[in-house]
Tab-separated table of C-alpha atoms and ligand atoms in Angstrom:
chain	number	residue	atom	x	y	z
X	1	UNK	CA	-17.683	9.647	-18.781
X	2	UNK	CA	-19.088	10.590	-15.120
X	3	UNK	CA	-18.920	13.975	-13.910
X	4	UNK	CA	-15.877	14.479	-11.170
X	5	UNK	CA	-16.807	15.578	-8.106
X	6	UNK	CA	-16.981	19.154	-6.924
X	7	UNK	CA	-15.516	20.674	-4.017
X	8	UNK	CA	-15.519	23.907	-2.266
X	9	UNK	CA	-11.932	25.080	-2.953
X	10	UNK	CA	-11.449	25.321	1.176
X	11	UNK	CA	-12.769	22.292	1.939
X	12	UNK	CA	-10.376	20.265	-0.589
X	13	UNK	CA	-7.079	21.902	0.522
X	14	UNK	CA	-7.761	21.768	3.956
X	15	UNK	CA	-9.005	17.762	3.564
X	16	UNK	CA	-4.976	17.502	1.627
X	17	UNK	CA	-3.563	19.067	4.875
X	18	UNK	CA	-3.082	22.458	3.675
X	19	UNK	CA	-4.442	23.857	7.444
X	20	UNK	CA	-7.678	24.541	8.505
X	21	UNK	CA	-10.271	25.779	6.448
X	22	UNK	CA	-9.474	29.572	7.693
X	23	UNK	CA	-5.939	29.319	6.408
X	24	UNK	CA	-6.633	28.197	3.501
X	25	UNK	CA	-8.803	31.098	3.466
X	26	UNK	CA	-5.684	33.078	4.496
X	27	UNK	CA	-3.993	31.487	1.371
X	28	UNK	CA	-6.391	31.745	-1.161
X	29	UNK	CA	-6.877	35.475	-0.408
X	30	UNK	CA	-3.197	35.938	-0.589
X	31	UNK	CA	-3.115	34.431	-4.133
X	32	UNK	CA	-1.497	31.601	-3.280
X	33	UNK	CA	-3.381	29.501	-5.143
X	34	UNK	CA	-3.361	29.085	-8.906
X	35	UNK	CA	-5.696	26.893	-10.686
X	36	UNK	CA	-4.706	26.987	-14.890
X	37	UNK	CA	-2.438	29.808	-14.109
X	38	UNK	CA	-4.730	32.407	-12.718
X	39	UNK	CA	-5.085	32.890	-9.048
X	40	UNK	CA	-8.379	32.104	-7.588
X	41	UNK	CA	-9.787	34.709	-5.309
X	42	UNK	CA	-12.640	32.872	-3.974
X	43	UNK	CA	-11.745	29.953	-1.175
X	44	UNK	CA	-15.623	29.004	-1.527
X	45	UNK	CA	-15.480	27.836	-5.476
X	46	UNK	CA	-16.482	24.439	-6.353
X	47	UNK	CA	-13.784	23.145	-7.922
X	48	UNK	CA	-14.380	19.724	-9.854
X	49	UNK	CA	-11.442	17.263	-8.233
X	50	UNK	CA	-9.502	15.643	-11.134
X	51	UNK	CA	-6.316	13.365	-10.999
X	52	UNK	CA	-5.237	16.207	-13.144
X	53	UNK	CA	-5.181	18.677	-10.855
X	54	UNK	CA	-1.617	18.505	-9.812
X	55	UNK	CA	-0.265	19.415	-13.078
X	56	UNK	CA	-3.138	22.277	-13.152
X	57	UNK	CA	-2.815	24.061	-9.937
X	58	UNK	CA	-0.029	25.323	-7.379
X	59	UNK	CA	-0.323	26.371	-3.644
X	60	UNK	CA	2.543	28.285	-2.765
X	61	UNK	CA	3.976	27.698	-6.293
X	62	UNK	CA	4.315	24.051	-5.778
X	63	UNK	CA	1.962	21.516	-7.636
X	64	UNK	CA	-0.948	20.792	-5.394
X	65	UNK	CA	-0.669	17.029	-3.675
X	66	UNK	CA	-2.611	14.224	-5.555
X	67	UNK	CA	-6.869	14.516	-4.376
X	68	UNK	CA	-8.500	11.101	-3.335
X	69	UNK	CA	-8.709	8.760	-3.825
X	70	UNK	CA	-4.794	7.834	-3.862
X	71	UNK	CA	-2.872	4.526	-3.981
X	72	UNK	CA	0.415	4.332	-3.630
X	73	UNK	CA	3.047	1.474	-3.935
X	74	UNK	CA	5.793	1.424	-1.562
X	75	UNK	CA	8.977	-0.161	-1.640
X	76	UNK	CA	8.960	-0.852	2.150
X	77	UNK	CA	11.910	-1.105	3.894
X	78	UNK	CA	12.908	-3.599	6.815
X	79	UNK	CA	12.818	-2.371	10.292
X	80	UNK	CA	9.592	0.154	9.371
X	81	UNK	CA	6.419	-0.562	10.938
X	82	UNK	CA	2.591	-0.605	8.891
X	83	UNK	CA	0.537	-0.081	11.912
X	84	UNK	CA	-0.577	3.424	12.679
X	85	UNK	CA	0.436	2.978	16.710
X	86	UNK	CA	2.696	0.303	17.005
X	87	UNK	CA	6.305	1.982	18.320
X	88	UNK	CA	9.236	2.407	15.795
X	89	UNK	CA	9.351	3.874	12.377
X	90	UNK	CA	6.003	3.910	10.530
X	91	UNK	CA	5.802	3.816	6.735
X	92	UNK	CA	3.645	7.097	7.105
X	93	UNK	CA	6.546	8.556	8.113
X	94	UNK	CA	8.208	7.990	4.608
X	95	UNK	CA	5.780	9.906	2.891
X	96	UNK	CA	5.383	13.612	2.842
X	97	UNK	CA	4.555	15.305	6.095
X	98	UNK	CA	1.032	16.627	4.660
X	99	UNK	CA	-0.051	13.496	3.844
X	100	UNK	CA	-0.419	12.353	7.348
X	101	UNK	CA	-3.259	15.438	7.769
X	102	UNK	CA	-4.895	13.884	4.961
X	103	UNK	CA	-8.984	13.049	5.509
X	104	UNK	CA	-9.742	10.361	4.197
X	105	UNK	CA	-6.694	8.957	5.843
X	106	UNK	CA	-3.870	6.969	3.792
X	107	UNK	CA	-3.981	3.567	5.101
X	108	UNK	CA	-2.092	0.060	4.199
X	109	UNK	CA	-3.370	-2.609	2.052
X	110	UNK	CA	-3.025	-5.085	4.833
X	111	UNK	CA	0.226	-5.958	6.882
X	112	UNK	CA	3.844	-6.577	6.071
X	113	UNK	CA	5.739	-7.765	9.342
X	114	UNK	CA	8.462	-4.909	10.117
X	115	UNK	CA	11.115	-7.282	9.180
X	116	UNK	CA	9.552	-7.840	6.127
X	117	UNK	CA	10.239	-5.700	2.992
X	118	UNK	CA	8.614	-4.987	-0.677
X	119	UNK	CA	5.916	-4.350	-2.087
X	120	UNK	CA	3.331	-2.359	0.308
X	121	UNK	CA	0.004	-0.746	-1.202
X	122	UNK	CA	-1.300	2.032	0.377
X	123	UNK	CA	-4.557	3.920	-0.159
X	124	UNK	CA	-7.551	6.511	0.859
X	125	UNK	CA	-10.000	4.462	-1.184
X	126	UNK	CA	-11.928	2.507	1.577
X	127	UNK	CA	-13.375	-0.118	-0.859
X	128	UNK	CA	-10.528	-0.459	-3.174
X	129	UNK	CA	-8.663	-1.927	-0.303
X	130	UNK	CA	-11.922	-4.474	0.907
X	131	UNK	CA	-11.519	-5.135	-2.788
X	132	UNK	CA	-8.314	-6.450	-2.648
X	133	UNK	CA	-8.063	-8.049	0.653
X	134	UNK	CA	-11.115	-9.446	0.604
X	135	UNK	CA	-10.906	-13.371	0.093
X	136	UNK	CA	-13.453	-14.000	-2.711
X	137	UNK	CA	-10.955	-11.522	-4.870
X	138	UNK	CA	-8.116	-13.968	-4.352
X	139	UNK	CA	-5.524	-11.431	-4.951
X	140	UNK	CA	-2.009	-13.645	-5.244
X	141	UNK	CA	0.745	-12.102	-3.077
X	142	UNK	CA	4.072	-13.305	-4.076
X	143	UNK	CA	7.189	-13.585	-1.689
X	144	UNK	CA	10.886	-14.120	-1.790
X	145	UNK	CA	11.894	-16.467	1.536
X	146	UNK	CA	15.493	-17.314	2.689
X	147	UNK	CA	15.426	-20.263	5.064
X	148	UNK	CA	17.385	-21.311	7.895
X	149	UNK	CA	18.055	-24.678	7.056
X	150	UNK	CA	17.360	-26.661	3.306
X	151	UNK	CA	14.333	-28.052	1.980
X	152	UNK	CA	13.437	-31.596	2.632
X	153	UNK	CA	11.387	-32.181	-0.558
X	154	UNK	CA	7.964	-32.552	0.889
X	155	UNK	CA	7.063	-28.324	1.337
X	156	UNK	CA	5.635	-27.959	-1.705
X	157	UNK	CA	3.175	-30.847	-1.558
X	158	UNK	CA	2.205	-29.626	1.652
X	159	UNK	CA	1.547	-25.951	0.742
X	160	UNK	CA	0.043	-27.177	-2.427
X	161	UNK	CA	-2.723	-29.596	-0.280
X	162	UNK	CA	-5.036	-27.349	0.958
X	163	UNK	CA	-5.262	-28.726	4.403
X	164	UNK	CA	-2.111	-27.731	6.355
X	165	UNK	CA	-3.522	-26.246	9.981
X	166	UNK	CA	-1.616	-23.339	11.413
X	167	UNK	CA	-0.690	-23.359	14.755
X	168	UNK	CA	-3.887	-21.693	17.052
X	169	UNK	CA	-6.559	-21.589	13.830
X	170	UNK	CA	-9.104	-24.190	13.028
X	171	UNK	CA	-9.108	-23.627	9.387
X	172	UNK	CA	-6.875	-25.472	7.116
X	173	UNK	CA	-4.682	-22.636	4.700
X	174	UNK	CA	-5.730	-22.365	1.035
X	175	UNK	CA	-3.661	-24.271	-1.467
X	176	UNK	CA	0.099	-22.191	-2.205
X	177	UNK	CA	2.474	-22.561	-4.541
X	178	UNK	CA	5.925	-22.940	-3.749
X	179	UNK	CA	8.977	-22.849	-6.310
X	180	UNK	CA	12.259	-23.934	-5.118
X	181	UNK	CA	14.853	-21.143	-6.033
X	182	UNK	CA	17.810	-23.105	-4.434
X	183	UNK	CA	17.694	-25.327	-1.480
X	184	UNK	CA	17.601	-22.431	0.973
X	185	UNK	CA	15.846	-19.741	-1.490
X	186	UNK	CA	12.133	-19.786	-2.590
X	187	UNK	CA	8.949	-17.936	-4.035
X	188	UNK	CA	5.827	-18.663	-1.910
X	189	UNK	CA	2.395	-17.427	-3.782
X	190	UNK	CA	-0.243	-17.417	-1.129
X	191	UNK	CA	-3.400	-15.943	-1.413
X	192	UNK	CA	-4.542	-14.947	1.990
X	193	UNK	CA	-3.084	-12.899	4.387
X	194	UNK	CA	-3.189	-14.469	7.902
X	195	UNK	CA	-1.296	-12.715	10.560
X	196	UNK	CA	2.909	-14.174	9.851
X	197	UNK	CA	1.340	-16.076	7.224
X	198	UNK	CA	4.750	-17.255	5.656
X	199	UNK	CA	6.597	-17.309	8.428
X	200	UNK	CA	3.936	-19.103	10.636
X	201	UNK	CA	3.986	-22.092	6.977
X	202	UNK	CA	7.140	-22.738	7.351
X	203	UNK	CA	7.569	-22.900	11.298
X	204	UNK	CA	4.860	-25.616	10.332
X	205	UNK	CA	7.509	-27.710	8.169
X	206	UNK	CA	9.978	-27.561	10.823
X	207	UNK	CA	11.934	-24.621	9.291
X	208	UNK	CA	12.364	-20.753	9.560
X	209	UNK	CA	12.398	-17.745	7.453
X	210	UNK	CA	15.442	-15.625	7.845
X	211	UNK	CA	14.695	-12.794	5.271
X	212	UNK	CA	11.181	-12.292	3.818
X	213	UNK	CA	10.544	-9.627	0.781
X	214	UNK	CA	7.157	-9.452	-0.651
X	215	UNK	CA	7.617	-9.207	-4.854
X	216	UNK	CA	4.321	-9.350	-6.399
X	217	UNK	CA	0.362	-8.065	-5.297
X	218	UNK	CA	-1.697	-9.581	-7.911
X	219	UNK	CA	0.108	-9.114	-11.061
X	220	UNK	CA	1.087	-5.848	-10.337
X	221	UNK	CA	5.155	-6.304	-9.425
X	222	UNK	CA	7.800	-3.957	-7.490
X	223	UNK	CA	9.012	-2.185	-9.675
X	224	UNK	CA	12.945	-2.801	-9.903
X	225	UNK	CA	13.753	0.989	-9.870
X	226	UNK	CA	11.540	1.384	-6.765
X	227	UNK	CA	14.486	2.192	-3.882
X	228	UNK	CA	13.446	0.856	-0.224
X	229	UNK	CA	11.322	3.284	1.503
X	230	UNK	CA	10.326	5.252	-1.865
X	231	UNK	CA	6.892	5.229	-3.233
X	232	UNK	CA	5.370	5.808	-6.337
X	233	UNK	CA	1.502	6.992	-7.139
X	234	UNK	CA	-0.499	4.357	-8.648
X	235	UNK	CA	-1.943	4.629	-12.191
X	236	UNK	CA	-5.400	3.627	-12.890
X	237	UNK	CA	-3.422	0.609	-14.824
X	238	UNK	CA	-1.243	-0.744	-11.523
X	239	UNK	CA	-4.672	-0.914	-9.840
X	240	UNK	CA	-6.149	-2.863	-12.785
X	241	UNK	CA	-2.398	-4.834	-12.787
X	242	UNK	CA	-3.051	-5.908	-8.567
X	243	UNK	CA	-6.604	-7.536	-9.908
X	244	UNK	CA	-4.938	-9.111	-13.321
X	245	UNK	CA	-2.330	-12.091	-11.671
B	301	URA	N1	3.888	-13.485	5.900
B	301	URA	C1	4.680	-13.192	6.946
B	301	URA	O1	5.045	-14.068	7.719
B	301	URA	N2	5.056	-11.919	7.120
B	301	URA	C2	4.690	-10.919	6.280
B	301	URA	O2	5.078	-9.776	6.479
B	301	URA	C3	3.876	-11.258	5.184
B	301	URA	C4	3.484	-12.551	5.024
């Protein structure tokens, strides 16, 4: 196994939000911090950063937030916003306040529109997320479509073809796969993720999406207990689930 790697004790708790490397001072010299239940005294320890550490140390009695990297799933909800500075409701605004003074920064795995919902990734691990958006990785992303008016047989052939040419691009869409739920309900598995991807496809077949809800990143699925707007830390397993379709 590698070695984790170290940190000065300051340095971590102030990169999780804690406040700035003096108060965390402050803290640490008020024994607010307990690492294997014994208060450290020194803010300037190198302390080896494990995924365990949350069930091995408290700050102010409370078990310390998750180190980097972190991924998260969220269940997003409709109405909420991915972008860090687009108006409205942002999804960083479901998670706890601390986590928005994280460095590195908690970001999304891509885009889902704000009246979009499901499954949302979100990590601090700069190339885990080039891993999974980038094309040659061809991570599946599954949705759930209602449709304004029925199907009129030929969608899935198109989808399927490899050439269909979305409004303003000049490359033709990779082949999807579309199953037919009812004649107003479908799963679309697409493996890119162009800007209104599925709702820009189906414009393209003369139809529109009236409720879009993303089930599936790779194989890795929302889970069914996951409400909207809660999230969930991923295990080393989920991430291996998002590359495993
Ligand atoms: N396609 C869309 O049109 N919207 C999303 O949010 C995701 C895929």
């Amino acid at each position: 196994m590698s070695k984790p790697p170290m940190a000065r004790l300051d340095r971590l708790l102030a990169n999780l939000g804690y406040g700035s490397r003096r108060e965390v001072q402050a803290m640490v010299a008020a024994g607010r911090v307990v690492l294997d239940g014994v208060a450290l005294k020194d803010a300037g320890a190198r302390i080896a950063v494990t995924s365990d550490l949350p069930a091995r140390m408290t700050v102010g009695g409370q078990p310390v937030d998750p180190p980097a990297p972190l991924t998260l799933m969220m269940h997003k909800p409709l109405g909420v916003v991915c972008s860090h500075t687009e108006a409205g409701q942002r999804i960083y605004d479901l998670l706890p306040r601390r986590w928005r003074l994280r460095d590195p920064a908690l970001s999304t795995v891509g885009r889902l529109d704000k009246e979009t919902s499901g499954l949302i990734l979100i990590t601090d691990d700069g190339p885990l997320l080039h891993r999974i958006i980038s094309p040659r990785a061809h991570v599946e992303k599954r949705y759930l479509a209602h449709l304004d008016r029925p199907l009129s047989g030929g969608e899935a052939a198109v989808f399927a073809s490899g050439s269909l040419m979305l409004d303003g691009e000049d490359k033709p869409l990779l082949p999807a796969r579309l199953e037919v739920v009812d004649p107003r309900t479908v799963r679309l598995t697409i493996s890119e993720g162009r800007y209104h991807q599925v709702r820009r496809m189906f414009a393209a077949v003369g139809n529109h999406v009236t409720t879009l809800h993303r089930e599936a990143v790779g194989g890795l699925e929302l889970p069914p207990d996951l409400e909207p707007g809660a999230h969930r830390v991923m295990t080393p397993g989920d991430i291996q689930r998002v590359f495993g379709a």
